[in-house]
Amino acid sequence: MDQEKVIVIDFGGQYNQLVARRVRECNVYCEIYSYKIDIEQIKEMNPKGIILTGGPNSCYQEDSPSYQKELFELGIPVLGLCYGAQLMMHKLGGKVITPEVGEYGKTQIHYAENGVLFKDMPQDSICWMSHFDRISEIAPGFENVAWTADCPIAATQNVEKNLYAIQFHPEVLHTVNGTQMIYNFVRGVCGCQGTWRMDSFVENTVKEIREKVGDGKVLLALSGGVDSSVAAGLLSRAIGKQLTCVFVDHGLLRKDEGDEVEAVFGPNGQFDLNFIRVNAQERYYSQLAGVTEPERKRKIIGEEFIRVFEEEAKKIGAVDFLAQGTIYPDVVESGLGGESAVIKSHHNVGGLPDFVDFKEIIEPLRNLFKDEVRKAGLELGIPEKLVFRQPFPGPGLGIRIIGEVTAEKVRIVQDADAIYREEIAKAGLDRSIGQYFAALTNMRSVGVMGDERTYDYAVALRAVNTVDFMTAESAEIPFEVLQTVMSRIINEVKGVNRVFYDLTSKPPGTIEFE
Ligand code: XMP
């Protein structure tokens, strides 16, 4: 695809993916590379612009991540952020020091009138600072265009050479007008036209898939999650019945989820493909009987999935391609992209099997961020309900039922969760909370209902906000909403007499309970 592109060079900063996302929000395609990328490779890609990210090091120390000076002499516009800004100054003859005080959090800032990246925005504003080191001397040819109380050089520019250095983080939403600054860089300075749009992505990818697949056969494991659903939609548009989707209902899905997936992708749905639903509930429940240890449960669910999938694959016979719903953060986090990589190795990332007889893997969403996957899904006509589905773990309700999994417990947690989701949506909170669900604690306690003594389960409600799922804060849900959920669950779900709301952040907790 001949796409105008900006590259982000990653120096280990925690916001590297955010930078790339902001660029794409400006309709400019963007990829993340480690600072170890060879300059020849950059020249070959000939990006319209380069952004250097933050990072935890001191740029003047010998073994810190660095880049050769030539990067700034390619004639390609460069924007350095935080560490990237310091590195640019350091390499071009300025000076970076480690002062006695750092600057963290929201900070008052003043932008000079001639600051190219600060065009059309108030001169006095708020930015997000997160640094210890700072620039103490500007490199020759640059001018100072922003300052704060503790940081006299908060942004510098060399307009003639198209080099820009910003000490704070425009990619973080706390920086007022931050996205505008990125826009001013990529659309203004770099001259990108803004051709990265989901309608053209879908169109181009459909063409690419057709070329690649020819008249071959493709097999996809459809989980009902956002990624595999959008992958199915794309593939179906490209190759129709050459695609077979196998949907394994392990009986650990949310309430009615299996039927919802079938309604969209099954024979009466809107897509042209071969759809195979395997109802494997009983098989799973019998494998899980008596098992209480979380990792063991995960393992059984994973292995059973492979077995069921394998049986179906055998019936289909050899295929040419195995499709996967891998998305860009999976690629970056598994260490293939940027530097602050290898964040999580758990969770079935990149994890389908080599037991199926296929020649090649096909990953049509490999370059997309989650929000882009959703946009592509809407573009393909996949219902909003499915497209905006929350993250749901592969082992499903199996890890939201503490202790042994039984059909009865699955029913309880499905019903409680459905009520919770319904009330959250009614309160208009469904798109603003990162992830929320009900879990079944293994605790039973005494209660009283009517004139009867009860001895029933406690349901735990969880709701968290998170940027990257590595850390999370419990979400502030209005008390009235929680009360409504509690009373509906207790009245409507047999077997429950208590409801808790989990306030724990991550760390020390995890998002799921097991
Ligand atoms: P934790 O519980 O690790 O969850 O804080 C972080 C995110 O990962 C999801 N999660 C999983 N996803 N297989 C998955 O595919 C798993 O075993 C698994 N465990 C947790 C969880 O839902 C959250 O979004």
Coordinates of C-alpha atoms and ligand atoms in Angstrom, one line a residue:
M1 CA 0.0 0.0 0.0
D2 CA 1.5 3.3 -1.0
Q3 CA 0.6 5.2 2.1
E4 CA 2.1 8.5 3.4
K5 CA 3.7 7.6 6.7
V6 CA 5.2 9.1 9.8
I7 CA 7.5 6.9 12.0
V8 CA 7.8 7.0 15.7
I9 CA 11.2 6.1 17.1
D10 CA 10.8 4.6 20.5
F11 CA 13.3 5.3 23.2
G12 CA 11.5 3.3 25.8
G13 CA 8.8 5.8 26.8
Q14 CA 5.6 4.7 28.4
Y15 CA 3.5 6.7 25.9
N16 CA 4.9 5.4 22.6
Q17 CA 1.7 3.8 21.5
L18 CA -0.2 7.0 22.5
V19 CA 2.0 9.0 20.2
A20 CA 1.3 6.8 17.2
R21 CA -2.4 6.8 18.0
R22 CA -2.5 10.6 18.1
V23 CA -0.8 10.7 14.7
R24 CA -3.4 8.3 13.3
E25 CA -6.1 10.4 14.7
C26 CA -4.8 13.1 12.4
N27 CA -5.5 10.6 9.5
V28 CA -1.8 10.0 9.0
Y29 CA -0.5 6.4 9.0
C30 CA 2.2 5.8 11.6
E31 CA 4.4 3.0 12.7
I32 CA 6.6 2.5 15.8
Y33 CA 10.2 1.4 15.5
S34 CA 12.9 0.8 18.1
Y35 CA 15.7 3.4 18.3
K36 CA 17.9 0.5 17.0
I37 CA 16.4 0.9 13.6
D38 CA 19.1 1.3 10.9
I39 CA 19.2 4.7 9.2
E40 CA 19.3 3.0 5.8
Q41 CA 15.9 1.5 6.6
I42 CA 14.5 4.9 7.5
K43 CA 15.9 6.3 4.2
E44 CA 14.3 3.5 2.3
M45 CA 10.9 4.1 3.9
N46 CA 11.2 7.8 3.2
P47 CA 8.7 8.8 5.9
K48 CA 7.0 12.2 5.8
G49 CA 8.1 12.9 9.3
I50 CA 9.9 11.3 12.3
I51 CA 8.8 11.6 16.0
L52 CA 11.2 10.6 18.8
T53 CA 9.5 9.5 22.0
G54 CA 10.3 10.0 25.6
G55 CA 12.3 7.5 27.6
P56 CA 13.6 6.9 31.1
N57 CA 17.3 7.6 30.6
S58 CA 19.6 10.6 30.7
C59 CA 20.6 11.3 27.1
Y60 CA 24.2 12.5 28.0
Q61 CA 25.1 9.2 29.6
E62 CA 27.2 6.9 27.4
D63 CA 25.1 3.8 27.4
S64 CA 21.8 5.5 27.0
P65 CA 19.6 4.9 23.9
S66 CA 20.7 7.3 21.2
Y67 CA 20.6 8.0 17.5
Q68 CA 23.2 9.2 15.1
K69 CA 23.3 12.9 14.2
E70 CA 22.6 12.1 10.6
L71 CA 18.9 11.5 11.5
F72 CA 18.5 15.3 11.8
E73 CA 20.2 15.9 8.4
L74 CA 18.0 13.8 6.2
G75 CA 15.8 16.7 5.3
I76 CA 12.8 14.9 6.9
P77 CA 11.0 16.9 9.6
V78 CA 11.8 15.6 13.2
L79 CA 9.8 16.2 16.3
G80 CA 11.4 15.2 19.6
L81 CA 9.3 14.6 22.7
C82 CA 10.8 14.7 26.2
Y83 CA 13.8 12.4 26.0
G84 CA 13.6 12.8 22.2
A85 CA 13.7 16.6 22.6
Q86 CA 16.7 16.4 24.9
L87 CA 18.5 14.0 22.6
M88 CA 18.0 16.3 19.7
M89 CA 19.5 19.2 21.6
H90 CA 22.3 17.1 22.9
K91 CA 23.2 15.8 19.4
L92 CA 23.0 19.2 17.8
G93 CA 25.2 21.1 20.2
G94 CA 22.8 22.1 23.0
K95 CA 23.0 21.0 26.6
V96 CA 20.9 18.8 28.9
I97 CA 21.2 18.8 32.7
T98 CA 19.8 17.0 35.6
P99 CA 18.4 19.7 37.9
E100 CA 17.5 19.4 41.5
V101 CA 13.8 19.3 40.9
G102 CA 11.9 17.5 38.2
E103 CA 8.5 18.4 36.9
Y104 CA 5.6 16.0 37.0
G105 CA 1.9 16.4 36.1
K106 CA -0.2 19.2 34.9
T107 CA 1.9 22.4 34.5
Q108 CA 1.1 26.0 33.5
I109 CA 3.0 26.8 30.3
H110 CA 3.4 29.8 28.0
Y111 CA 3.8 29.4 24.3
A112 CA 5.6 32.1 22.2
E113 CA 3.6 33.6 19.4
N114 CA 5.9 32.3 16.7
G115 CA 5.9 28.7 17.9
V116 CA 5.0 26.8 14.7
L117 CA 3.5 23.8 16.5
F118 CA 1.4 26.1 18.8
K119 CA -0.4 27.9 16.0
D120 CA -4.1 28.7 16.6
M121 CA -4.0 28.0 20.3
P122 CA -4.0 30.1 23.5
Q123 CA -0.6 31.2 24.5
D124 CA -1.1 30.5 28.2
S125 CA -2.2 26.9 28.8
I126 CA -1.6 23.6 30.6
C127 CA 0.8 20.9 29.5
W128 CA 1.7 17.4 30.9
M129 CA 5.2 17.3 32.2
S130 CA 7.0 14.1 33.3
H131 CA 10.7 14.6 33.4
F132 CA 13.8 14.9 35.5
D133 CA 16.4 16.1 33.0
R134 CA 15.8 19.3 31.0
I135 CA 17.4 21.3 28.3
S136 CA 19.6 24.0 29.7
E137 CA 21.2 25.3 26.5
I138 CA 19.5 25.5 23.1
A139 CA 21.4 24.1 20.1
P140 CA 22.7 26.6 17.6
G141 CA 20.0 27.6 15.0
F142 CA 17.1 26.9 17.4
E143 CA 14.9 29.3 19.3
N144 CA 13.0 28.9 22.5
V145 CA 9.3 28.9 22.0
A146 CA 7.8 27.8 25.4
W147 CA 8.5 28.0 29.1
T148 CA 7.1 27.0 32.5
A149 CA 8.1 28.1 36.0
D150 CA 10.6 25.3 36.5
C151 CA 11.5 24.7 32.8
P152 CA 12.8 27.8 31.0
I153 CA 13.2 25.9 27.8
A154 CA 10.0 23.8 27.3
A155 CA 10.0 23.8 23.5
T156 CA 12.5 24.9 20.8
Q157 CA 12.3 25.0 17.0
N158 CA 14.5 25.4 14.0
V159 CA 12.0 26.3 11.4
E160 CA 14.5 26.3 8.5
K161 CA 15.5 22.7 9.1
N162 CA 12.1 21.6 10.3
L163 CA 13.3 20.3 13.7
Y164 CA 11.1 20.7 16.7
A165 CA 11.8 19.7 20.3
I166 CA 9.1 19.6 23.0
Q167 CA 9.9 18.9 26.6
F168 CA 6.4 17.9 27.7
H169 CA 3.9 15.3 26.3
P170 CA 1.4 16.5 23.7
E171 CA 0.3 12.9 23.2
V172 CA -1.2 12.8 26.8
L173 CA -4.7 14.2 26.9
H174 CA -3.9 16.4 29.9
T175 CA -1.9 18.6 27.6
V176 CA -4.6 21.0 26.4
N177 CA -4.4 21.2 22.6
G178 CA -1.9 18.4 22.5
T179 CA -3.5 16.7 19.6
Q180 CA -3.5 20.0 17.7
M181 CA 0.3 20.2 18.2
I182 CA 0.7 16.8 16.7
Y183 CA -1.7 17.8 13.9
N184 CA 0.4 21.0 13.3
F185 CA 3.5 18.8 13.0
V186 CA 2.2 16.0 10.8
R187 CA -0.3 17.9 8.6
G188 CA 1.4 21.3 8.7
V189 CA 5.2 20.8 9.0
C190 CA 5.3 17.4 7.3
G191 CA 2.7 18.2 4.8
C192 CA 0.8 15.0 5.1
Q193 CA -2.6 15.0 3.3
G194 CA -4.4 12.9 5.8
T195 CA -5.2 9.9 3.6
W196 CA -5.4 7.3 6.4
R197 CA -9.0 6.6 6.7
M198 CA -10.9 3.5 7.6
D199 CA -13.0 3.4 4.4
S200 CA -9.8 3.3 2.3
F201 CA -8.2 0.9 4.7
V202 CA -11.1 -1.5 4.2
E203 CA -11.0 -1.1 0.5
N204 CA -7.2 -1.5 0.2
T205 CA -7.1 -4.5 2.6
V206 CA -9.9 -6.3 0.7
K207 CA -7.8 -5.9 -2.5
E208 CA -4.7 -7.1 -0.7
I209 CA -6.4 -10.1 0.7
R210 CA -7.8 -11.1 -2.7
E211 CA -4.4 -10.9 -4.2
K212 CA -2.8 -12.9 -1.5
V213 CA -5.4 -15.6 -1.1
G214 CA -6.2 -16.1 -4.8
D215 CA -8.5 -19.1 -4.9
G216 CA -7.1 -20.5 -1.7
K217 CA -9.0 -21.5 1.5
V218 CA -8.8 -19.6 4.8
L219 CA -9.7 -20.8 8.3
L220 CA -10.4 -18.4 11.1
A221 CA -11.1 -19.2 14.8
L222 CA -13.9 -16.7 15.6
S223 CA -14.2 -16.0 19.3
G224 CA -16.9 -13.4 19.1
G225 CA -14.5 -10.7 20.4
V226 CA -14.0 -7.5 18.5
D227 CA -10.8 -8.4 16.7
S228 CA -11.7 -11.8 15.3
S229 CA -15.2 -10.5 14.3
V230 CA -13.7 -7.6 12.3
A231 CA -11.1 -10.0 10.8
A232 CA -14.0 -12.2 9.8
G233 CA -15.9 -9.3 8.3
L234 CA -13.0 -8.2 6.2
L235 CA -12.1 -11.6 5.0
S236 CA -15.7 -12.4 4.1
R237 CA -16.0 -9.2 2.1
A238 CA -12.7 -10.1 0.3
I239 CA -13.2 -13.8 -0.4
G240 CA -16.7 -14.9 0.7
K241 CA -17.1 -18.6 1.0
Q242 CA -13.4 -19.3 0.6
L243 CA -13.4 -18.4 4.3
T244 CA -14.5 -20.8 7.0
C245 CA -15.0 -19.5 10.6
V246 CA -15.1 -21.9 13.5
F247 CA -16.8 -20.6 16.5
V248 CA -16.3 -22.6 19.6
D249 CA -19.0 -22.0 22.3
H250 CA -17.3 -23.2 25.4
G251 CA -20.2 -22.3 27.6
L252 CA -18.1 -19.6 29.4
L253 CA -19.3 -16.7 27.2
R254 CA -21.5 -13.9 28.5
K255 CA -25.2 -14.3 28.5
D256 CA -26.7 -14.8 25.0
E257 CA -23.3 -14.1 23.4
G258 CA -23.1 -17.3 21.4
D259 CA -26.5 -16.6 19.8
E260 CA -25.5 -13.0 19.1
V261 CA -22.3 -14.1 17.3
E262 CA -24.3 -16.7 15.3
A263 CA -27.0 -14.1 14.4
V264 CA -24.3 -11.9 12.8
F265 CA -22.0 -14.5 11.2
G266 CA -24.2 -17.5 10.9
P267 CA -26.3 -18.6 7.9
N268 CA -29.0 -16.0 8.6
G269 CA -26.5 -13.2 9.1
Q270 CA -25.3 -10.6 6.8
F271 CA -21.9 -12.1 5.9
D272 CA -21.0 -14.5 3.1
L273 CA -18.8 -17.2 4.7
N274 CA -18.9 -20.7 6.0
F275 CA -19.8 -20.6 9.7
I276 CA -19.4 -23.6 12.0
R277 CA -20.6 -23.3 15.6
V278 CA -19.4 -26.0 17.9
N279 CA -21.5 -26.2 21.1
A280 CA -18.9 -27.6 23.4
Q281 CA -20.4 -26.5 26.8
E282 CA -20.9 -30.0 28.2
R283 CA -17.4 -31.0 27.3
Y284 CA -15.9 -28.0 29.0
Y285 CA -17.9 -28.3 32.1
S286 CA -17.0 -32.0 32.5
Q287 CA -13.3 -31.2 32.0
L288 CA -13.5 -28.4 34.6
A289 CA -15.4 -30.4 37.2
G290 CA -13.6 -30.3 40.6
V291 CA -10.8 -28.0 39.3
T292 CA -10.3 -24.9 41.5
E293 CA -6.7 -23.7 40.7
P294 CA -6.9 -20.7 38.4
E295 CA -3.9 -21.5 36.2
R296 CA -5.1 -25.1 35.8
K297 CA -8.5 -23.9 34.8
R298 CA -6.9 -21.6 32.2
K299 CA -4.8 -24.4 30.9
I300 CA -7.8 -26.8 30.6
I301 CA -9.9 -24.2 28.8
G302 CA -7.0 -23.4 26.4
E303 CA -6.2 -27.0 25.6
E304 CA -9.8 -28.0 25.2
F305 CA -10.2 -25.1 22.7
I306 CA -7.3 -26.5 20.7
R307 CA -8.7 -29.9 20.7
V308 CA -12.2 -28.8 19.6
F309 CA -10.7 -26.6 16.9
E310 CA -8.4 -29.3 15.8
E311 CA -11.3 -31.7 15.3
E312 CA -13.2 -29.2 13.2
A313 CA -10.0 -28.3 11.2
K314 CA -9.6 -32.0 10.4
K315 CA -13.1 -32.2 9.0
I316 CA -12.3 -29.3 6.8
G317 CA -9.0 -30.7 5.6
A318 CA -5.9 -28.7 4.5
V319 CA -6.3 -25.0 4.2
D320 CA -4.0 -22.5 2.6
F321 CA -4.2 -19.8 5.3
L322 CA -4.9 -19.6 8.9
A323 CA -6.3 -16.1 9.8
Q324 CA -5.7 -14.4 13.1
G325 CA -7.1 -11.2 14.6
T326 CA -3.7 -9.9 15.8
I327 CA -3.7 -6.1 16.2
Y328 CA -1.0 -3.5 16.3
P329 CA -0.6 -3.3 20.1
D330 CA -0.1 -7.1 20.1
V331 CA 2.7 -6.7 17.6
V332 CA 4.4 -3.8 19.6
E333 CA 4.0 -5.6 22.9
S334 CA 5.3 -8.9 21.7
G335 CA 8.6 -7.1 20.9
L336 CA 8.3 -6.9 17.2
G337 CA 7.8 -3.2 17.1
G338 CA 9.0 -0.6 19.5
E339 CA 11.4 -0.6 22.4
S340 CA 9.3 -0.4 25.5
A341 CA 8.2 -3.8 24.3
V342 CA 7.7 -7.2 25.9
I343 CA 5.2 -5.8 28.3
K344 CA 3.0 -8.9 28.6
S345 CA 3.7 -12.3 27.3
H346 CA 0.6 -13.9 28.8
H347 CA -2.8 -14.0 27.2
N348 CA -3.1 -15.8 24.0
V349 CA -1.3 -13.2 21.9
G350 CA 0.0 -14.7 18.7
G351 CA -1.2 -18.0 20.0
L352 CA -2.9 -20.2 17.5
P353 CA -1.7 -23.5 16.8
D354 CA 0.7 -25.2 14.5
F355 CA -1.4 -28.4 14.4
V356 CA -3.7 -27.2 11.7
D357 CA -2.5 -28.0 8.2
F358 CA -2.0 -24.6 6.6
K359 CA 0.7 -22.9 4.6
E360 CA 0.6 -19.3 5.8
I361 CA -0.8 -17.0 8.5
I362 CA -2.8 -14.1 7.4
E363 CA -3.4 -11.1 9.8
P364 CA -5.5 -8.4 8.2
L365 CA -5.6 -6.2 11.3
R366 CA -1.9 -6.3 12.1
N367 CA -1.4 -2.6 11.6
L368 CA -4.5 -1.3 13.5
F369 CA -5.0 0.1 16.9
K370 CA -8.1 -1.1 18.8
D371 CA -10.1 2.1 18.1
E372 CA -9.3 1.7 14.4
V373 CA -10.4 -2.0 14.5
R374 CA -13.7 -0.7 15.8
K375 CA -14.0 1.9 13.1
A376 CA -13.2 -0.7 10.4
G377 CA -15.9 -3.0 12.0
L378 CA -18.5 -0.3 11.7
E379 CA -17.4 0.4 8.1
L380 CA -18.0 -3.3 7.4
G381 CA -21.5 -3.1 8.9
I382 CA -20.8 -5.2 12.0
P383 CA -23.4 -4.2 14.6
E384 CA -22.3 -1.6 17.2
K385 CA -23.1 -4.0 20.0
L386 CA -20.4 -6.4 18.8
V387 CA -18.0 -3.7 17.7
F388 CA -18.0 -1.9 21.1
R389 CA -17.8 -5.1 23.0
Q390 CA -15.5 -4.8 26.0
P391 CA -12.3 -6.8 26.3
F392 CA -13.2 -10.4 27.3
P393 CA -10.6 -12.9 28.3
G394 CA -10.1 -16.1 26.3
P395 CA -10.9 -18.3 29.3
G396 CA -14.1 -16.3 29.6
L397 CA -16.3 -16.7 32.7
G398 CA -14.0 -19.5 33.7
I399 CA -11.8 -17.0 35.4
R400 CA -14.7 -14.9 36.7
I401 CA -16.0 -17.8 38.8
I402 CA -13.7 -18.2 41.7
G403 CA -13.2 -21.9 42.5
E404 CA -14.9 -24.7 40.7
V405 CA -16.8 -23.9 37.5
T406 CA -20.3 -25.5 37.2
A407 CA -23.2 -24.9 34.9
E408 CA -25.2 -23.4 37.8
K409 CA -22.4 -20.9 38.7
V410 CA -22.1 -20.0 35.0
R411 CA -25.8 -19.2 34.9
I412 CA -25.5 -17.0 38.1
V413 CA -22.6 -15.0 36.8
Q414 CA -24.1 -14.6 33.3
D415 CA -27.4 -13.3 34.7
A416 CA -25.7 -11.0 37.2
D417 CA -23.3 -9.7 34.5
A418 CA -26.2 -9.1 32.1
I419 CA -28.0 -6.9 34.6
Y420 CA -24.9 -5.0 35.5
R421 CA -24.2 -4.3 31.8
E422 CA -27.7 -3.3 31.2
E423 CA -27.7 -0.8 34.0
I424 CA -24.3 0.6 33.1
A425 CA -25.6 1.2 29.6
K426 CA -28.8 2.8 30.9
A427 CA -26.8 5.2 32.9
G428 CA -24.8 6.1 29.8
L429 CA -21.6 4.9 31.2
D430 CA -20.9 1.9 28.8
R431 CA -18.5 3.7 26.5
S432 CA -16.6 5.7 29.2
I433 CA -15.6 2.8 31.5
G434 CA -12.6 0.7 30.4
Q435 CA -13.8 -2.7 31.5
Y436 CA -16.6 -3.8 33.8
F437 CA -18.1 -7.1 34.7
A438 CA -19.6 -9.2 37.4
A439 CA -17.7 -12.1 39.0
L440 CA -18.9 -14.9 41.3
T441 CA -17.0 -15.0 44.5
N442 CA -16.8 -18.5 46.1
M443 CA -18.2 -17.0 49.3
R444 CA -21.5 -17.9 50.6
S445 CA -23.1 -16.1 53.5
V446 CA -26.2 -15.9 55.6
G447 CA -28.9 -13.5 54.6
V448 CA -32.6 -13.0 55.0
M449 CA -35.2 -12.7 52.2
G450 CA -38.8 -12.4 53.0
D451 CA -39.1 -14.4 56.2
E452 CA -36.6 -16.9 55.0
R453 CA -33.0 -17.4 56.0
T454 CA -30.7 -17.7 52.9
Y455 CA -27.3 -19.1 52.5
D456 CA -26.2 -17.9 49.1
Y457 CA -23.4 -16.6 47.0
A458 CA -21.9 -13.1 46.8
V459 CA -21.4 -11.5 43.5
A460 CA -18.6 -9.0 43.0
L461 CA -18.9 -6.1 40.6
R462 CA -15.8 -4.7 39.0
A463 CA -15.3 -1.6 36.9
V464 CA -11.9 -0.2 36.0
N465 CA -10.4 2.6 33.9
T466 CA -7.2 1.8 32.3
V467 CA -5.0 3.1 29.5
D468 CA -3.0 -0.1 28.8
F469 CA -4.5 -2.8 31.0
M470 CA -1.1 -2.9 32.9
T471 CA -2.4 -0.5 35.5
A472 CA -5.9 0.3 36.4
E473 CA -8.1 2.3 38.8
S474 CA -11.5 1.3 40.0
A475 CA -14.1 3.5 38.2
E476 CA -16.3 5.8 40.1
I477 CA -19.8 4.6 39.4
P478 CA -22.6 6.7 40.9
F479 CA -23.9 5.0 44.1
E480 CA -27.5 5.0 42.8
V481 CA -26.4 3.0 39.8
L482 CA -24.7 0.5 42.1
Q483 CA -27.7 0.3 44.3
T484 CA -30.0 -0.4 41.4
V485 CA -27.7 -3.2 40.1
M486 CA -27.4 -4.7 43.6
S487 CA -31.1 -4.8 44.1
R488 CA -31.9 -6.2 40.7
I489 CA -29.2 -8.9 41.0
I490 CA -30.5 -10.0 44.4
N491 CA -34.1 -9.9 43.3
E492 CA -33.6 -11.5 39.9
V493 CA -30.7 -13.9 40.2
K494 CA -31.5 -17.0 42.2
G495 CA -28.7 -18.1 44.4
V496 CA -27.3 -14.6 45.2
N497 CA -27.9 -12.7 48.4
R498 CA -25.0 -10.2 48.6
V499 CA -23.3 -7.9 46.1
F500 CA -19.8 -6.3 46.6
Y501 CA -18.2 -3.5 44.6
D502 CA -14.4 -4.0 44.2
L503 CA -12.4 -0.9 44.8
T504 CA -9.0 -2.4 44.3
S505 CA -6.6 -0.8 41.7
K506 CA -4.1 -2.7 39.7
P507 CA -1.5 -3.2 41.1
P508 CA -1.9 -4.6 43.7
G509 CA -5.0 -6.3 42.3
T510 CA -5.4 -7.6 38.7
I511 CA -8.4 -6.7 36.6
E512 CA -9.8 -10.2 36.5
F513 CA -10.2 -12.2 39.8
E514 CA -8.2 -15.2 38.8
Ligands
XMP1 P1 -5.5 -8.8 34.4 O1 -6.5 -9.7 35.1 O2 -4.2 -9.6 34.0 O3 -6.2 -8.4 33.0 O4 -5.2 -7.5 35.1 C1 -5.7 -7.6 32.1 C2 -6.5 -7.7 30.8 O5 -6.3 -9.0 30.2 C3 -7.5 -9.7 30.2 N1 -7.1 -11.1 30.6 C4 -7.0 -12.1 29.7 N2 -7.2 -12.2 28.4 N3 -6.7 -14.5 28.4 C5 -7.1 -13.4 27.7 O6 -7.2 -13.5 26.5 C6 -6.5 -14.5 29.8 O7 -6.1 -15.5 30.3 C7 -6.6 -13.3 30.4 N4 -6.5 -12.9 31.8 C8 -6.8 -11.6 31.8 C9 -8.4 -9.0 31.2 O8 -9.8 -9.2 30.8 C10 -8.0 -7.6 31.0 O9 -8.6 -7.0 29.9

